Amino acid sequence: RTHLEEEYRKQGIDLRFNTNCTAMAKNAAGGITCTLTDGSTVDVDVAMFATGRKPRTADLRCEAAGVELAPDGSVVVDEAFLTKAPSVYAIGDVINRMQLTPVALAEGHCLSDTLFGGKPRKTSYSDVPTAVFSHPNIGTVGLTEEEARQQHGDVHIYRTSFRAMKHTLTKKEEKTLMKLIVHPTTNKVLGVHMCGDAAGEIIQFAGICLKAGATKEHFDSTIGVHPTSAEEFVTMRSRV
């Protein structure tokens, strides 16, 4: 996130953290004046106010059917997605576990296999690859550095930041950041993180590596594809 902040500021984007919009009004120039929580105002052409989301269950009368709701409105289920009502199951964003379309699909497959396919199984929420389609992208899978240190102690960190070769032609100063988090004794890769062009694409295959239990040696023994940014994941040798 710090790397993306730096890249955004280089692009001239004004970032205001821990700040909300309390009011919006049309101004004389035909734009919009936004009033912020610190009392300051910002004049813009267009305003997008993204405030998050929560399950829309208030009008479903779930309690009447014996379906319990959490304080945030999400449906309470067990590991098999069964609600408090013995014949009602729930999956996806409405159960508020991981609000991602592929996760909802995986939950649906697990439920279908369990109920109708004779293959009972549970959905795994570990090592789920995710991306933020900012410019540049963020891609992440596995543990963060903070989580890894809490769980495994003095983990090994491999990190690199560089200007992609293609930018020798574009003249852009955008930098790519990559990080590997590795278990200190087993050398198993615990986390893969990237901020850079196509990070959302690259992180999908990093997720396969983590699911397969890949170690740093597996990464090191893989031949890189040159010239790409992705090859940096298999050429990092020095710990930070």
Short mmCIF file of C-alpha atoms in Angstrom, two decimals:
data_model
loop_
_atom_site.label_atom_id
_atom_site.label_comp_id
_atom_site.label_asym_id
_atom_site.label_seq_id
_atom_site.Cartn_x
_atom_site.Cartn_y
_atom_site.Cartn_z
CA ARG A 1 0.00 0.00 0.00
CA THR A 2 2.85 2.38 0.76
CA HIS A 3 4.34 1.64 -2.67
CA LEU A 4 1.01 2.34 -4.40
CA GLU A 5 0.67 5.59 -2.45
CA GLU A 6 4.07 6.69 -3.74
CA GLU A 7 3.16 5.79 -7.32
CA TYR A 8 -0.17 7.64 -7.06
CA ARG A 9 1.50 10.77 -5.70
CA LYS A 10 3.99 10.66 -8.60
CA GLN A 11 0.96 10.70 -10.92
CA GLY A 12 -0.29 13.85 -9.20
CA ILE A 13 -3.14 12.15 -7.32
CA ASP A 14 -4.12 13.88 -4.06
CA LEU A 15 -4.67 11.25 -1.36
CA ARG A 16 -6.50 12.03 1.89
CA PHE A 17 -6.38 9.19 4.42
CA ASN A 18 -8.83 8.73 7.32
CA THR A 19 -11.06 11.34 5.70
CA ASN A 20 -14.71 11.09 4.72
CA CYS A 21 -17.07 13.21 2.66
CA THR A 22 -19.82 14.83 4.72
CA ALA A 23 -21.59 16.85 2.00
CA MET A 24 -21.67 17.44 -1.76
CA ALA A 25 -23.12 20.46 -3.57
CA LYS A 26 -23.17 21.82 -7.09
CA ASN A 27 -20.92 24.85 -7.46
CA ALA A 28 -21.04 27.90 -9.74
CA ALA A 29 -18.55 26.35 -12.17
CA GLY A 30 -20.86 23.42 -12.81
CA GLY A 31 -18.76 20.99 -10.81
CA ILE A 32 -19.18 19.58 -7.32
CA THR A 33 -17.85 20.93 -4.04
CA CYS A 34 -17.17 18.18 -1.52
CA THR A 35 -16.94 19.01 2.17
CA LEU A 36 -14.63 16.71 4.13
CA THR A 37 -14.63 15.65 7.77
CA ASP A 38 -11.72 17.98 8.57
CA GLY A 39 -13.78 20.97 7.35
CA SER A 40 -11.84 21.48 4.14
CA THR A 41 -13.48 21.48 0.70
CA VAL A 42 -12.47 20.04 -2.65
CA ASP A 43 -13.87 21.16 -6.02
CA VAL A 44 -14.15 18.36 -8.56
CA ASP A 45 -15.81 17.66 -11.90
CA VAL A 46 -17.28 14.32 -10.81
CA ALA A 47 -17.51 12.68 -7.38
CA MET A 48 -17.66 8.94 -6.69
CA PHE A 49 -18.56 8.24 -3.08
CA ALA A 50 -17.83 4.55 -2.38
CA THR A 51 -18.94 3.70 1.13
CA GLY A 52 -18.75 -0.09 1.12
CA ARG A 53 -21.60 -2.57 1.27
CA LYS A 54 -23.45 -4.88 3.61
CA PRO A 55 -25.90 -7.76 3.11
CA ARG A 56 -29.40 -6.60 2.11
CA THR A 57 -31.39 -8.94 4.28
CA ALA A 58 -33.52 -6.50 6.27
CA ASP A 59 -36.69 -7.08 4.21
CA LEU A 60 -36.39 -10.85 3.79
CA ARG A 61 -38.00 -11.70 7.14
CA CYS A 62 -35.25 -14.24 7.78
CA GLU A 63 -36.11 -14.53 11.47
CA ALA A 64 -39.63 -15.67 10.58
CA ALA A 65 -38.10 -18.61 8.75
CA GLY A 66 -35.74 -19.40 11.62
CA VAL A 67 -32.68 -18.00 9.83
CA GLU A 68 -30.40 -16.14 12.24
CA LEU A 69 -28.77 -12.88 11.20
CA ALA A 70 -25.57 -11.37 12.59
CA PRO A 71 -25.58 -7.75 13.81
CA ASP A 72 -24.27 -6.61 10.38
CA GLY A 73 -27.19 -8.29 8.61
CA SER A 74 -25.22 -11.26 7.29
CA VAL A 75 -26.70 -14.75 7.47
CA VAL A 76 -25.18 -16.97 10.16
CA VAL A 77 -24.10 -20.39 8.80
CA ASP A 78 -21.94 -23.29 9.93
CA GLU A 79 -19.00 -24.81 8.00
CA ALA A 80 -21.46 -26.62 5.74
CA PHE A 81 -23.31 -23.33 4.96
CA LEU A 82 -26.37 -24.50 6.89
CA THR A 83 -28.33 -21.75 8.63
CA LYS A 84 -30.18 -22.13 11.92
CA ALA A 85 -33.16 -23.31 9.83
CA PRO A 86 -32.53 -27.00 9.07
CA SER A 87 -33.48 -26.77 5.39
CA VAL A 88 -31.98 -23.40 4.46
CA TYR A 89 -28.42 -22.90 3.22
CA ALA A 90 -26.64 -19.66 2.36
CA ILE A 91 -23.46 -18.87 0.41
CA GLY A 92 -21.72 -15.86 -1.11
CA ASP A 93 -21.54 -12.25 0.01
CA VAL A 94 -24.63 -12.61 2.18
CA ILE A 95 -22.66 -14.72 4.70
CA ASN A 96 -19.92 -12.06 4.78
CA ARG A 97 -16.83 -14.26 4.79
CA MET A 98 -14.87 -13.18 1.73
CA GLN A 99 -16.84 -10.90 -0.59
CA LEU A 100 -15.34 -12.18 -3.83
CA THR A 101 -17.22 -13.69 -6.79
CA PRO A 102 -14.81 -16.66 -7.18
CA VAL A 103 -15.18 -17.43 -3.47
CA ALA A 104 -18.97 -17.51 -3.85
CA LEU A 105 -18.55 -19.87 -6.82
CA ALA A 106 -16.28 -22.14 -4.79
CA GLU A 107 -18.79 -22.18 -1.93
CA GLY A 108 -21.54 -23.11 -4.36
CA HIS A 109 -19.47 -25.95 -5.83
CA CYS A 110 -18.70 -27.29 -2.36
CA LEU A 111 -22.34 -27.15 -1.32
CA SER A 112 -23.50 -28.83 -4.52
CA ASP A 113 -20.90 -31.59 -4.23
CA THR A 114 -21.85 -32.15 -0.59
CA LEU A 115 -25.62 -32.21 -1.07
CA PHE A 116 -25.94 -33.81 -4.49
CA GLY A 117 -22.58 -35.16 -5.64
CA GLY A 118 -21.69 -37.57 -2.86
CA LYS A 119 -18.40 -35.72 -2.30
CA PRO A 120 -18.74 -33.83 0.99
CA ARG A 121 -16.09 -31.14 1.36
CA LYS A 122 -15.50 -27.73 2.89
CA THR A 123 -14.44 -24.46 1.32
CA SER A 124 -10.88 -23.39 2.06
CA TYR A 125 -10.37 -19.68 2.67
CA SER A 126 -6.58 -19.88 2.93
CA ASP A 127 -4.23 -18.67 0.19
CA VAL A 128 -6.96 -16.95 -1.82
CA PRO A 129 -5.35 -14.73 -4.50
CA THR A 130 -6.79 -11.22 -4.64
CA ALA A 131 -6.14 -8.12 -6.70
CA VAL A 132 -6.82 -4.42 -6.61
CA PHE A 133 -7.09 -3.08 -10.14
CA SER A 134 -5.47 0.22 -9.41
CA HIS A 135 -2.79 1.73 -11.66
CA PRO A 136 -0.44 0.01 -10.98
CA ASN A 137 -2.24 -3.18 -9.86
CA ILE A 138 -1.85 -4.82 -6.48
CA GLY A 139 -1.78 -8.62 -6.34
CA THR A 140 -1.50 -10.59 -3.11
CA VAL A 141 -1.85 -14.17 -1.88
CA GLY A 142 -1.01 -15.84 1.41
CA LEU A 143 0.15 -14.19 4.61
CA THR A 144 1.16 -10.58 4.98
CA GLU A 145 4.53 -9.91 6.59
CA GLU A 146 2.81 -8.93 9.86
CA GLU A 147 0.66 -12.09 9.88
CA ALA A 148 3.65 -14.28 9.03
CA ARG A 149 5.73 -12.85 11.89
CA GLN A 150 2.88 -13.37 14.33
CA GLN A 151 2.47 -17.01 13.29
CA HIS A 152 6.02 -18.07 12.47
CA GLY A 153 8.40 -15.64 14.13
CA ASP A 154 11.47 -14.41 12.27
CA VAL A 155 10.38 -15.18 8.70
CA HIS A 156 12.60 -14.54 5.69
CA ILE A 157 11.70 -11.59 3.48
CA TYR A 158 12.76 -11.19 -0.13
CA ARG A 159 11.87 -7.86 -1.72
CA THR A 160 12.76 -5.97 -4.86
CA SER A 161 11.68 -2.71 -6.44
CA PHE A 162 12.58 -1.80 -10.00
CA ARG A 163 11.62 0.15 -13.10
CA ALA A 164 10.26 -2.28 -15.68
CA MET A 165 12.37 -2.60 -18.82
CA LYS A 166 9.50 -1.50 -21.07
CA HIS A 167 9.58 1.92 -19.41
CA THR A 168 12.95 2.64 -21.03
CA LEU A 169 10.73 3.25 -24.07
CA THR A 170 7.72 4.86 -22.38
CA LYS A 171 9.96 7.09 -20.21
CA LYS A 172 7.60 6.50 -17.28
CA GLU A 173 9.18 6.45 -13.83
CA GLU A 174 6.68 3.89 -12.46
CA LYS A 175 8.27 1.22 -10.29
CA THR A 176 7.22 -2.34 -9.56
CA LEU A 177 7.41 -3.85 -6.06
CA MET A 178 7.61 -7.60 -5.38
CA LYS A 179 7.88 -9.47 -2.10
CA LEU A 180 8.20 -13.10 -1.05
CA ILE A 181 7.62 -14.21 2.55
CA VAL A 182 9.31 -17.51 3.39
CA HIS A 183 9.13 -19.82 6.43
CA PRO A 184 12.46 -19.67 8.36
CA THR A 185 12.96 -23.45 8.66
CA THR A 186 10.89 -25.21 5.99
CA ASN A 187 11.53 -22.56 3.30
CA LYS A 188 7.87 -22.85 2.31
CA VAL A 189 6.62 -19.70 0.60
CA LEU A 190 4.00 -18.17 2.90
CA GLY A 191 3.08 -15.06 0.95
CA VAL A 192 3.54 -13.49 -2.47
CA HIS A 193 2.85 -9.79 -2.98
CA MET A 194 3.22 -7.49 -5.96
CA CYS A 195 2.40 -3.94 -6.94
CA GLY A 196 2.95 -3.34 -10.63
CA ASP A 197 1.65 -3.79 -14.13
CA ALA A 198 -0.32 -7.06 -14.57
CA ALA A 199 -0.01 -7.97 -10.87
CA GLY A 200 -3.63 -9.15 -10.99
CA GLU A 201 -2.74 -11.62 -13.73
CA ILE A 202 0.54 -12.81 -12.22
CA ILE A 203 -0.82 -13.40 -8.73
CA GLN A 204 -3.26 -16.05 -9.99
CA PHE A 205 -0.39 -18.44 -10.72
CA ALA A 206 1.36 -17.51 -7.49
CA GLY A 207 -1.80 -18.76 -5.78
CA ILE A 208 -1.37 -22.15 -7.44
CA CYS A 209 2.21 -22.27 -6.14
CA LEU A 210 1.11 -21.62 -2.57
CA LYS A 211 -1.70 -24.17 -2.77
CA ALA A 212 0.85 -26.73 -4.00
CA GLY A 213 3.13 -25.95 -1.04
CA ALA A 214 5.97 -24.49 -3.11
CA THR A 215 9.24 -23.67 -1.34
CA LYS A 216 11.79 -20.96 -2.08
CA GLU A 217 13.89 -23.65 -3.74
CA HIS A 218 11.07 -24.30 -6.21
CA PHE A 219 11.01 -20.62 -7.11
CA ASP A 220 14.82 -20.47 -7.36
CA SER A 221 15.02 -23.50 -9.64
CA THR A 222 12.44 -22.12 -12.07
CA ILE A 223 13.80 -20.48 -15.21
CA GLY A 224 12.54 -16.93 -15.69
CA VAL A 225 10.80 -15.60 -18.77
CA HIS A 226 12.87 -12.70 -20.08
CA PRO A 227 12.21 -9.83 -20.41
CA THR A 228 9.25 -9.78 -18.01
CA SER A 229 8.57 -8.37 -14.58
CA ALA A 230 7.36 -11.79 -13.41
CA GLU A 231 10.85 -13.28 -13.74
CA GLU A 232 11.88 -11.29 -10.68
CA PHE A 233 9.91 -13.73 -8.52
CA VAL A 234 12.35 -16.50 -9.47
CA THR A 235 15.56 -14.45 -9.37
CA MET A 236 15.38 -12.89 -5.89
CA ARG A 237 18.23 -14.32 -3.83
CA SER A 238 19.11 -11.76 -1.14
CA ARG A 239 17.05 -11.45 2.04
CA VAL A 240 16.21 -8.01 3.43
#
